[in-house]
Amino acid sequence: MTAGIDLIHFATSDYELGLDTFAKEKNLDVNKFFDGIGQEKMSIAPPDEDIVTLAAKAVSPILNKIDKQTITAVLFATESSVDQSKSAGAFLHGLLGLPNKCRVVEFKQACYAGTAALQMAISLVHSNPKENILVIAADIARYEQGSSGEATQGCGAVAMLIKQNPRIMIIEQGSGYYTEDVADFWRPNYLNTALVDGKYSTKTYLNSLKYAWDNFVEETGKQFDDINNFCYHIPFSRMTEKAHKTLIKKANKIISVKTFNQQTLPGQIYNRVVGNSYCAALFISFCSFLDNDKHNLEKNRFGFFSYGSGCVAEFFTGVIQTGYQDFIMKDSHLQQINNRQALSYDEYVDLYYKQKIDGANIVFAKNNKGKYRLEKIENNIRKYEIN
Ligand code: CAA
């Protein structure tokens, strides 16, 4: 029996801020963003869009293809939690009318948590092949205005149906891990924006990649040449280039520019225009690869590097299944990306930084154009609506 990703779909918000608009406002050379960090746009979530509504948008097309009564668990990974106690998955469970015979839990370890949820789901399926698990990775990346991270914001949610004999990708057993207690990026409970030591965080990312890779090779015996394509956690797309160069050096390899690009570029197309989506970023990169690579990927082995600041990292692999092309949801991905409304810098500031959530009752202005939205907070209870 095998276990893996049977269906995968991602969602993002209805608004975007171009980094050309951002650069103009800040009086900076736009090439710092387009070339230097490799980002063109960032998805902006208005106050009535949160990780729950993004997740509902991501899951919905998957539920349209299956009997939702068969879902046995919702494992929700995020670092933009909406509550310190109740999991975002419990709100989602209600919003989507999932069966009561179901387990729901939230996972947290910065951007790594999506991988933890995925691996937990894979183990559950191996121990009980009747499990049909929804793994959700959803985040809204928010830094302080004027900080180095401001240009690397964004948002997104990925939903994956994890089950036996999957139609898109088998997740292979055996992976490499690395954990170290570092202060590269974090968000204290009293802040709604993350704090980051930007340069140090890129250093700890690359350092973790080297250790996780060593552990992966030791555990699995697989080598660089056993892997066809690579998806990395993408805080900004140039990080993929830095990571792949680091891995190639670590594995003592020399590869052509053409091979380098084939191994990594298709996985950056969506992230370049969505921005950082923390837990979701690695899996949006995978969607980007599936949707945009011109080659037939059947039987290709993907290497995934998951990094969560703080920090925990994992390198793992999966193999694409024959006929995967019939199950990818490219049209929906492109439609969402292309239909976003462009914001001016001032509109972005209004939507992103002005709304205070401090315990008072709030009825949110209607900006979220999707089916699921956060309508209000009443007596400290979040109320969602379906349009
Ligand atoms: N034309 C072309 N390139 C230019 C340029 C121009 N006009 N101006 C600058 N650049 C280049 C620089 O040379 C630099 O390239 P290298 O990285 O190759 O040196 C790049 O653009 C960035 O320029 P700076 O270093 O001057 O930019 P910065 O000081 O604004 O910081 C950053 C960049 C540290 C990544 C910042 O965006 C940041 O703090 N981001 C948030 C933290 C982050 O994403 N960390 C990533 C690892 S941690 C992680 O992955 C977890 C997570 O999701 C947060």
Short mmCIF file of C-alpha atoms and ligand atoms in Angstrom, two decimals:
data_model
loop_
_atom_site.label_atom_id
_atom_site.label_comp_id
_atom_site.label_asym_id
_atom_site.label_seq_id
_atom_site.Cartn_x
_atom_site.Cartn_y
_atom_site.Cartn_z
CA MET A 1 0.00 0.00 0.00
CA THR A 2 1.20 3.50 -0.79
CA ALA A 3 0.15 6.85 0.69
CA GLY A 4 0.37 10.36 -0.70
CA ILE A 5 -1.29 13.33 -2.35
CA ASP A 6 -4.48 12.32 -4.14
CA LEU A 7 -5.67 15.87 -4.91
CA ILE A 8 -4.10 19.29 -4.33
CA HIS A 9 -5.49 22.79 -4.84
CA PHE A 10 -4.41 26.23 -3.70
CA ALA A 11 -6.21 29.49 -3.09
CA THR A 12 -5.11 33.07 -2.65
CA SER A 13 -6.76 36.43 -1.97
CA ASP A 14 -8.68 38.74 -4.32
CA TYR A 15 -6.12 41.60 -4.16
CA GLU A 16 -2.49 42.13 -5.14
CA LEU A 17 0.16 44.78 -4.68
CA GLY A 18 2.72 45.05 -7.49
CA LEU A 19 6.28 45.44 -6.31
CA ASP A 20 6.65 48.09 -9.01
CA THR A 21 4.01 50.13 -7.13
CA PHE A 22 5.80 49.32 -3.88
CA ALA A 23 9.23 50.33 -5.27
CA LYS A 24 7.86 53.64 -6.58
CA GLU A 25 6.32 54.49 -3.22
CA LYS A 26 9.57 53.67 -1.39
CA ASN A 27 11.72 55.37 -4.02
CA LEU A 28 13.68 52.17 -4.67
CA ASP A 29 14.93 50.52 -7.87
CA VAL A 30 12.27 47.98 -8.87
CA ASN A 31 15.01 45.56 -9.95
CA LYS A 32 15.86 45.03 -6.30
CA PHE A 33 12.53 43.17 -6.17
CA PHE A 34 12.11 41.78 -9.69
CA ASP A 35 15.73 40.50 -9.87
CA GLY A 36 17.29 40.86 -6.40
CA ILE A 37 14.66 38.89 -4.48
CA GLY A 38 12.80 37.58 -7.54
CA GLN A 39 9.31 38.81 -6.64
CA GLU A 40 6.82 40.70 -8.80
CA LYS A 41 3.63 40.89 -6.75
CA MET A 42 2.19 39.96 -3.40
CA SER A 43 -1.33 38.74 -2.67
CA ILE A 44 -3.02 40.96 -0.09
CA ALA A 45 -5.75 39.64 2.20
CA PRO A 46 -8.36 42.18 3.36
CA PRO A 47 -9.58 42.03 7.00
CA ASP A 48 -12.56 39.81 6.07
CA GLU A 49 -10.23 37.18 4.55
CA ASP A 50 -8.31 35.04 7.04
CA ILE A 51 -6.64 31.62 7.03
CA VAL A 52 -10.03 29.95 7.53
CA THR A 53 -11.65 31.57 4.48
CA LEU A 54 -8.51 31.01 2.41
CA ALA A 55 -8.50 27.37 3.49
CA ALA A 56 -12.21 26.98 2.64
CA LYS A 57 -11.47 28.37 -0.83
CA ALA A 58 -8.60 25.90 -1.19
CA VAL A 59 -10.55 22.84 -0.01
CA SER A 60 -13.84 23.51 -1.78
CA PRO A 61 -12.92 22.18 -5.28
CA ILE A 62 -11.51 19.03 -3.64
CA LEU A 63 -14.76 18.41 -1.76
CA ASN A 64 -16.65 18.86 -5.06
CA LYS A 65 -14.80 15.81 -6.37
CA ILE A 66 -15.29 13.44 -3.43
CA ASP A 67 -17.88 12.44 -0.83
CA LYS A 68 -17.05 14.82 2.04
CA GLN A 69 -18.52 12.35 4.54
CA THR A 70 -15.39 10.20 3.96
CA ILE A 71 -13.03 12.81 5.51
CA THR A 72 -11.56 11.37 8.73
CA ALA A 73 -9.23 14.20 9.80
CA VAL A 74 -8.32 17.84 9.14
CA LEU A 75 -4.70 18.68 9.95
CA PHE A 76 -4.32 22.45 9.69
CA ALA A 77 -0.84 23.99 9.57
CA THR A 78 -0.42 27.72 10.11
CA GLU A 79 1.55 30.43 11.86
CA SER A 80 -1.25 32.99 11.45
CA SER A 81 -3.56 31.38 14.00
CA VAL A 82 -6.88 33.12 14.64
CA ASP A 83 -7.24 31.71 18.16
CA GLN A 84 -4.84 30.51 20.84
CA SER A 85 -7.07 27.59 21.78
CA LYS A 86 -9.53 26.59 19.06
CA SER A 87 -7.88 25.29 15.91
CA ALA A 88 -8.51 27.02 12.58
CA GLY A 89 -9.52 23.57 11.35
CA ALA A 90 -12.48 23.54 13.76
CA PHE A 91 -13.83 26.77 12.20
CA LEU A 92 -13.22 25.26 8.77
CA HIS A 93 -14.95 22.03 9.76
CA GLY A 94 -18.10 24.01 10.61
CA LEU A 95 -17.95 26.24 7.56
CA LEU A 96 -17.67 23.29 5.17
CA GLY A 97 -20.07 20.96 6.99
CA LEU A 98 -17.52 18.17 7.44
CA PRO A 99 -18.58 14.97 9.23
CA ASN A 100 -18.55 14.84 13.04
CA LYS A 101 -16.70 11.51 12.92
CA CYS A 102 -13.48 13.38 12.22
CA ARG A 103 -10.36 14.57 14.10
CA VAL A 104 -9.18 18.18 13.78
CA VAL A 105 -5.95 19.72 15.03
CA GLU A 106 -3.67 22.70 14.33
CA PHE A 107 0.08 22.37 13.71
CA LYS A 108 2.64 25.10 14.42
CA GLN A 109 6.34 25.44 13.70
CA ALA A 110 6.66 28.49 11.44
CA CYS A 111 6.68 27.57 7.72
CA TYR A 112 7.64 23.94 8.46
CA ALA A 113 4.26 22.96 9.97
CA GLY A 114 2.67 21.99 6.63
CA THR A 115 5.28 19.28 6.23
CA ALA A 116 4.71 18.06 9.79
CA ALA A 117 0.97 17.80 9.04
CA LEU A 118 1.63 16.03 5.75
CA GLN A 119 3.99 13.49 7.33
CA MET A 120 1.53 12.88 10.17
CA ALA A 121 -1.23 12.25 7.62
CA ILE A 122 1.00 9.85 5.65
CA SER A 123 1.76 7.88 8.85
CA LEU A 124 -1.94 7.75 9.75
CA VAL A 125 -2.81 6.37 6.30
CA HIS A 126 -0.05 3.75 6.57
CA SER A 127 -1.41 2.62 9.92
CA ASN A 128 -5.05 2.70 8.76
CA PRO A 129 -5.67 2.71 4.98
CA LYS A 130 -9.27 3.85 5.55
CA GLU A 131 -8.10 7.34 6.55
CA ASN A 132 -8.97 10.17 4.09
CA ILE A 133 -7.20 13.22 5.48
CA LEU A 134 -7.34 16.87 4.54
CA VAL A 135 -4.00 18.56 5.12
CA ILE A 136 -4.25 22.34 5.00
CA ALA A 137 -1.32 24.76 4.96
CA ALA A 138 -2.53 28.37 5.13
CA ASP A 139 -0.91 31.65 6.07
CA ILE A 140 -1.02 35.40 5.71
CA ALA A 141 2.53 36.79 5.80
CA ARG A 142 2.53 40.13 7.57
CA TYR A 143 5.54 42.25 8.56
CA GLU A 144 5.71 45.71 10.02
CA GLN A 145 5.35 48.55 7.53
CA GLY A 146 8.80 49.83 6.60
CA SER A 147 10.61 46.66 7.73
CA SER A 148 12.92 44.61 5.48
CA GLY A 149 10.26 41.91 5.24
CA GLU A 150 7.49 44.19 3.94
CA ALA A 151 8.30 43.40 0.30
CA THR A 152 8.07 39.66 1.00
CA GLN A 153 4.48 39.50 2.24
CA GLY A 154 1.70 37.51 0.58
CA CYS A 155 -0.89 34.90 1.40
CA GLY A 156 -2.17 31.53 0.33
CA ALA A 157 -3.68 28.24 1.39
CA VAL A 158 -3.05 24.77 0.01
CA ALA A 159 -5.40 21.86 0.58
CA MET A 160 -4.24 18.29 -0.01
CA LEU A 161 -6.27 15.11 0.16
CA ILE A 162 -4.00 12.45 1.64
CA LYS A 163 -5.01 8.85 1.13
CA GLN A 164 -3.92 5.39 0.07
CA ASN A 165 -2.99 4.74 -3.57
CA PRO A 166 -2.90 8.48 -4.40
CA ARG A 167 -3.44 9.75 -7.93
CA ILE A 168 -0.88 12.59 -7.96
CA MET A 169 2.12 11.73 -5.80
CA ILE A 170 3.32 8.98 -3.48
CA ILE A 171 5.24 10.40 -0.53
CA GLU A 172 8.26 8.16 0.02
CA GLN A 173 9.23 6.92 3.44
CA GLY A 174 12.46 8.20 4.95
CA SER A 175 13.48 11.83 5.22
CA GLY A 176 16.19 14.04 6.69
CA TYR A 177 15.55 16.38 9.63
CA TYR A 178 17.31 19.27 11.34
CA THR A 179 16.31 21.34 14.37
CA GLU A 180 18.18 24.17 16.10
CA ASP A 181 16.91 26.77 18.56
CA VAL A 182 17.63 30.08 16.77
CA ALA A 183 16.06 33.57 16.72
CA ASP A 184 15.89 34.27 12.98
CA PHE A 185 12.14 34.95 12.66
CA TRP A 186 9.38 34.83 15.26
CA ARG A 187 6.09 36.44 16.32
CA PRO A 188 5.41 37.05 20.02
CA ASN A 189 1.79 36.50 21.10
CA TYR A 190 1.14 40.24 21.48
CA LEU A 191 2.12 41.10 17.88
CA ASN A 192 0.26 40.53 14.62
CA THR A 193 3.39 41.17 12.53
CA ALA A 194 6.43 38.90 12.45
CA LEU A 195 9.87 39.98 13.63
CA VAL A 196 12.84 38.90 11.56
CA ASP A 197 16.59 39.09 11.41
CA GLY A 198 16.47 38.96 7.60
CA LYS A 199 20.07 38.19 6.61
CA TYR A 200 20.51 35.75 9.50
CA SER A 201 17.30 33.95 8.49
CA THR A 202 18.62 33.24 4.98
CA LYS A 203 21.82 31.92 6.58
CA THR A 204 19.97 29.59 8.97
CA TYR A 205 17.76 28.41 6.06
CA LEU A 206 20.79 27.40 3.98
CA ASN A 207 22.61 25.90 6.95
CA SER A 208 19.55 23.76 7.79
CA LEU A 209 19.36 22.59 4.19
CA LYS A 210 22.90 21.20 4.40
CA TYR A 211 22.21 19.31 7.63
CA ALA A 212 18.79 18.02 6.52
CA TRP A 213 20.32 16.82 3.25
CA ASP A 214 23.11 14.94 5.06
CA ASN A 215 20.53 13.28 7.26
CA PHE A 216 18.35 12.48 4.21
CA VAL A 217 21.26 10.77 2.41
CA GLU A 218 22.18 8.86 5.57
CA GLU A 219 18.57 7.71 6.16
CA THR A 220 17.52 6.86 2.60
CA GLY A 221 20.72 6.17 0.65
CA LYS A 222 19.32 8.38 -2.13
CA GLN A 223 21.67 10.78 -3.90
CA PHE A 224 21.25 14.06 -5.81
CA ASP A 225 21.03 12.23 -9.17
CA ASP A 226 18.10 10.13 -7.92
CA ILE A 227 15.95 13.29 -7.82
CA ASN A 228 14.54 14.93 -10.96
CA ASN A 229 12.94 18.12 -9.64
CA PHE A 230 13.27 20.23 -6.54
CA CYS A 231 10.75 22.33 -4.60
CA TYR A 232 12.03 24.53 -1.80
CA HIS A 233 10.25 26.61 0.79
CA ILE A 234 9.95 29.97 -1.00
CA PRO A 235 9.92 33.11 1.17
CA PHE A 236 10.96 34.93 -2.06
CA SER A 237 11.84 33.15 -5.26
CA ARG A 238 15.57 34.02 -5.34
CA MET A 239 15.85 31.87 -2.21
CA THR A 240 15.26 28.82 -4.42
CA GLU A 241 18.30 29.72 -6.50
CA LYS A 242 20.42 30.20 -3.38
CA ALA A 243 19.17 26.90 -1.94
CA HIS A 244 19.69 24.86 -5.09
CA LYS A 245 23.23 26.22 -5.51
CA THR A 246 23.95 25.30 -1.90
CA LEU A 247 22.61 21.78 -2.37
CA ILE A 248 24.55 21.22 -5.59
CA LYS A 249 27.76 22.28 -3.87
CA LYS A 250 26.99 20.10 -0.87
CA ALA A 251 26.37 17.10 -3.16
CA ASN A 252 29.61 17.83 -5.07
CA LYS A 253 27.80 18.21 -8.37
CA ILE A 254 28.29 20.38 -11.43
CA ILE A 255 25.17 20.87 -13.56
CA SER A 256 24.39 23.05 -16.60
CA VAL A 257 22.28 26.19 -16.32
CA LYS A 258 19.64 24.41 -18.44
CA THR A 259 19.42 21.51 -15.99
CA PHE A 260 19.43 23.91 -13.03
CA ASN A 261 16.47 25.76 -14.52
CA GLN A 262 14.61 22.58 -15.45
CA GLN A 263 15.02 21.32 -11.90
CA THR A 264 13.71 24.46 -10.22
CA LEU A 265 12.11 27.18 -12.38
CA PRO A 266 8.58 25.79 -12.95
CA GLY A 267 8.19 25.66 -9.18
CA GLN A 268 8.66 29.42 -8.78
CA ILE A 269 6.12 30.83 -11.24
CA TYR A 270 3.18 31.12 -8.85
CA ASN A 271 5.26 32.09 -5.81
CA ARG A 272 6.78 35.04 -7.74
CA VAL A 273 3.34 36.62 -7.98
CA VAL A 274 1.67 35.37 -4.79
CA GLY A 275 4.48 36.27 -2.39
CA ASN A 276 5.35 34.44 0.80
CA SER A 277 2.59 32.25 2.15
CA TYR A 278 4.71 30.69 4.92
CA CYS A 279 3.36 27.12 5.51
CA ALA A 280 1.69 27.05 2.10
CA ALA A 281 4.69 28.28 0.09
CA LEU A 282 6.38 24.90 -0.44
CA PHE A 283 3.14 23.33 -1.65
CA ILE A 284 2.21 26.28 -3.88
CA SER A 285 5.63 25.72 -5.43
CA PHE A 286 4.63 22.09 -6.06
CA CYS A 287 1.33 23.22 -7.68
CA SER A 288 3.35 25.66 -9.79
CA PHE A 289 5.62 22.82 -10.95
CA LEU A 290 2.75 20.48 -11.80
CA ASP A 291 0.84 23.17 -13.70
CA ASN A 292 3.71 24.81 -15.55
CA ASP A 293 6.35 22.22 -16.42
CA LYS A 294 6.11 21.44 -20.12
CA HIS A 295 7.52 17.92 -19.63
CA ASN A 296 5.60 14.82 -18.70
CA LEU A 297 6.44 14.42 -15.00
CA GLU A 298 5.12 10.86 -14.62
CA LYS A 299 7.50 8.75 -12.48
CA ASN A 300 9.65 11.81 -11.70
CA ARG A 301 10.98 11.99 -8.16
CA PHE A 302 10.61 15.38 -6.46
CA GLY A 303 12.83 16.53 -3.62
CA PHE A 304 11.12 18.85 -1.13
CA PHE A 305 12.96 21.09 1.30
CA SER A 306 10.76 22.44 4.05
CA TYR A 307 12.12 25.18 6.34
CA GLY A 308 10.44 26.76 9.33
CA SER A 309 12.27 29.52 11.17
CA GLY A 310 13.11 28.96 14.75
CA CYS A 311 14.14 26.47 13.22
CA VAL A 312 13.04 23.05 11.95
CA ALA A 313 13.83 21.69 8.48
CA GLU A 314 13.12 18.49 6.57
CA PHE A 315 14.14 17.08 3.21
CA PHE A 316 11.80 14.45 1.79
CA THR A 317 10.79 12.99 -1.57
CA GLY A 318 7.76 11.91 -3.55
CA VAL A 319 7.11 10.22 -6.89
CA ILE A 320 4.60 11.48 -9.46
CA GLN A 321 1.93 8.99 -10.49
CA THR A 322 0.93 7.99 -14.01
CA GLY A 323 -2.08 10.01 -15.19
CA TYR A 324 -1.54 12.86 -12.66
CA GLN A 325 -2.37 15.35 -15.44
CA ASP A 326 -6.07 14.48 -15.15
CA PHE A 327 -6.24 15.61 -11.52
CA ILE A 328 -4.33 18.90 -11.36
CA MET A 329 -6.39 22.10 -11.03
CA LYS A 330 -4.41 24.54 -13.14
CA ASP A 331 -7.43 26.48 -14.45
CA SER A 332 -8.62 27.40 -10.97
CA HIS A 333 -5.08 28.40 -9.89
CA LEU A 334 -4.60 30.67 -12.90
CA GLN A 335 -8.06 32.16 -12.64
CA GLN A 336 -7.45 33.22 -9.05
CA ILE A 337 -4.02 34.66 -9.77
CA ASN A 338 -5.15 36.52 -12.88
CA ASN A 339 -8.41 37.84 -11.45
CA ARG A 340 -6.87 39.65 -8.49
CA GLN A 341 -7.56 43.37 -8.24
CA ALA A 342 -4.43 45.56 -8.23
CA LEU A 343 -4.16 47.93 -5.25
CA SER A 344 -2.48 51.31 -4.98
CA TYR A 345 -0.01 51.61 -2.10
CA ASP A 346 -2.53 53.60 -0.03
CA GLU A 347 -5.30 51.06 -0.62
CA TYR A 348 -2.92 48.31 0.48
CA VAL A 349 -2.08 50.18 3.69
CA ASP A 350 -5.79 50.67 4.40
CA LEU A 351 -6.64 47.00 3.87
CA TYR A 352 -3.58 45.57 5.57
CA TYR A 353 -2.69 47.71 8.54
CA LYS A 354 -5.69 49.78 9.62
CA GLN A 355 -8.13 47.21 11.04
CA LYS A 356 -7.66 46.74 14.79
CA ILE A 357 -8.79 43.46 16.33
CA ASP A 358 -8.71 44.10 20.06
CA GLY A 359 -11.73 42.43 21.66
CA ALA A 360 -14.35 44.95 20.54
CA ASN A 361 -17.26 43.79 18.39
CA ILE A 362 -16.52 44.31 14.67
CA VAL A 363 -18.63 43.99 11.53
CA PHE A 364 -16.14 43.78 8.68
CA ALA A 365 -16.47 45.88 5.53
CA LYS A 366 -17.10 43.64 2.55
CA ASN A 367 -13.85 43.34 0.58
CA ASN A 368 -13.48 39.57 0.30
CA LYS A 369 -15.22 38.67 -2.98
CA GLY A 370 -15.18 34.91 -2.45
CA LYS A 371 -17.78 32.43 -1.30
CA TYR A 372 -16.47 32.29 2.26
CA ARG A 373 -15.82 35.38 4.34
CA LEU A 374 -15.29 36.51 7.91
CA GLU A 375 -18.44 38.53 8.55
CA LYS A 376 -17.93 39.75 12.12
CA ILE A 377 -16.45 39.21 15.53
CA GLU A 378 -19.19 39.28 18.14
CA ASN A 379 -18.54 38.78 21.84
CA ASN A 380 -15.06 37.53 20.84
CA ILE A 381 -16.54 34.85 18.60
CA ARG A 382 -15.60 34.76 14.91
CA LYS A 383 -18.63 34.48 12.61
CA TYR A 384 -18.14 33.33 9.05
CA GLU A 385 -20.64 33.54 6.20
CA ILE A 386 -21.16 31.71 2.94
CA ASN A 387 -22.21 33.87 -0.02
N1 CAA B 1 19.01 45.38 -8.77
C1 CAA B 1 19.24 44.05 -8.67
N2 CAA B 1 19.49 43.44 -7.48
C2 CAA B 1 19.49 44.19 -6.38
C3 CAA B 1 19.27 45.58 -6.41
C4 CAA B 1 19.02 46.18 -7.67
N3 CAA B 1 18.79 47.48 -7.79
N4 CAA B 1 19.34 46.05 -5.15
C5 CAA B 1 19.60 45.01 -4.34
N5 CAA B 1 19.70 43.86 -5.08
C6 CAA B 1 19.95 42.52 -4.61
C7 CAA B 1 20.99 42.45 -3.52
O1 CAA B 1 22.31 42.39 -4.05
C8 CAA B 1 20.58 41.18 -2.81
O2 CAA B 1 21.05 40.07 -3.53
P1 CAA B 1 21.84 38.87 -2.77
O3 CAA B 1 20.84 38.26 -1.85
O4 CAA B 1 22.24 37.98 -3.88
O5 CAA B 1 22.96 39.50 -2.02
C9 CAA B 1 19.06 41.18 -2.93
O6 CAA B 1 18.75 42.06 -4.01
C10 CAA B 1 18.36 41.70 -1.70
O7 CAA B 1 18.86 42.95 -1.42
P2 CAA B 1 19.20 43.38 0.08
O8 CAA B 1 19.98 42.27 0.75
O9 CAA B 1 19.78 44.71 0.08
O10 CAA B 1 17.69 43.43 0.61
P3 CAA B 1 17.12 43.63 2.06
O11 CAA B 1 18.10 44.24 2.99
O12 CAA B 1 15.84 44.34 1.85
O13 CAA B 1 16.85 42.17 2.63
C11 CAA B 1 15.75 40.13 2.95
C12 CAA B 1 16.44 41.04 1.92
C13 CAA B 1 16.67 39.94 4.14
C14 CAA B 1 15.51 38.80 2.32
C15 CAA B 1 14.42 40.80 3.38
O14 CAA B 1 13.55 40.81 2.29
C16 CAA B 1 13.74 40.11 4.55
O15 CAA B 1 14.02 40.43 5.70
N6 CAA B 1 12.80 39.17 4.26
C17 CAA B 1 12.05 38.46 5.29
C18 CAA B 1 12.84 37.30 5.85
C19 CAA B 1 12.98 36.16 4.88
O16 CAA B 1 12.20 36.00 3.95
N7 CAA B 1 13.96 35.27 5.13
C20 CAA B 1 14.16 34.11 4.31
C21 CAA B 1 14.71 32.93 5.10
S1 CAA B 1 13.68 32.59 6.51
C22 CAA B 1 12.35 31.73 5.87
O17 CAA B 1 12.42 31.23 4.78
C23 CAA B 1 11.11 31.65 6.69
C24 CAA B 1 10.11 32.61 6.14
O18 CAA B 1 9.29 32.24 5.29
C25 CAA B 1 10.13 33.97 6.62
#
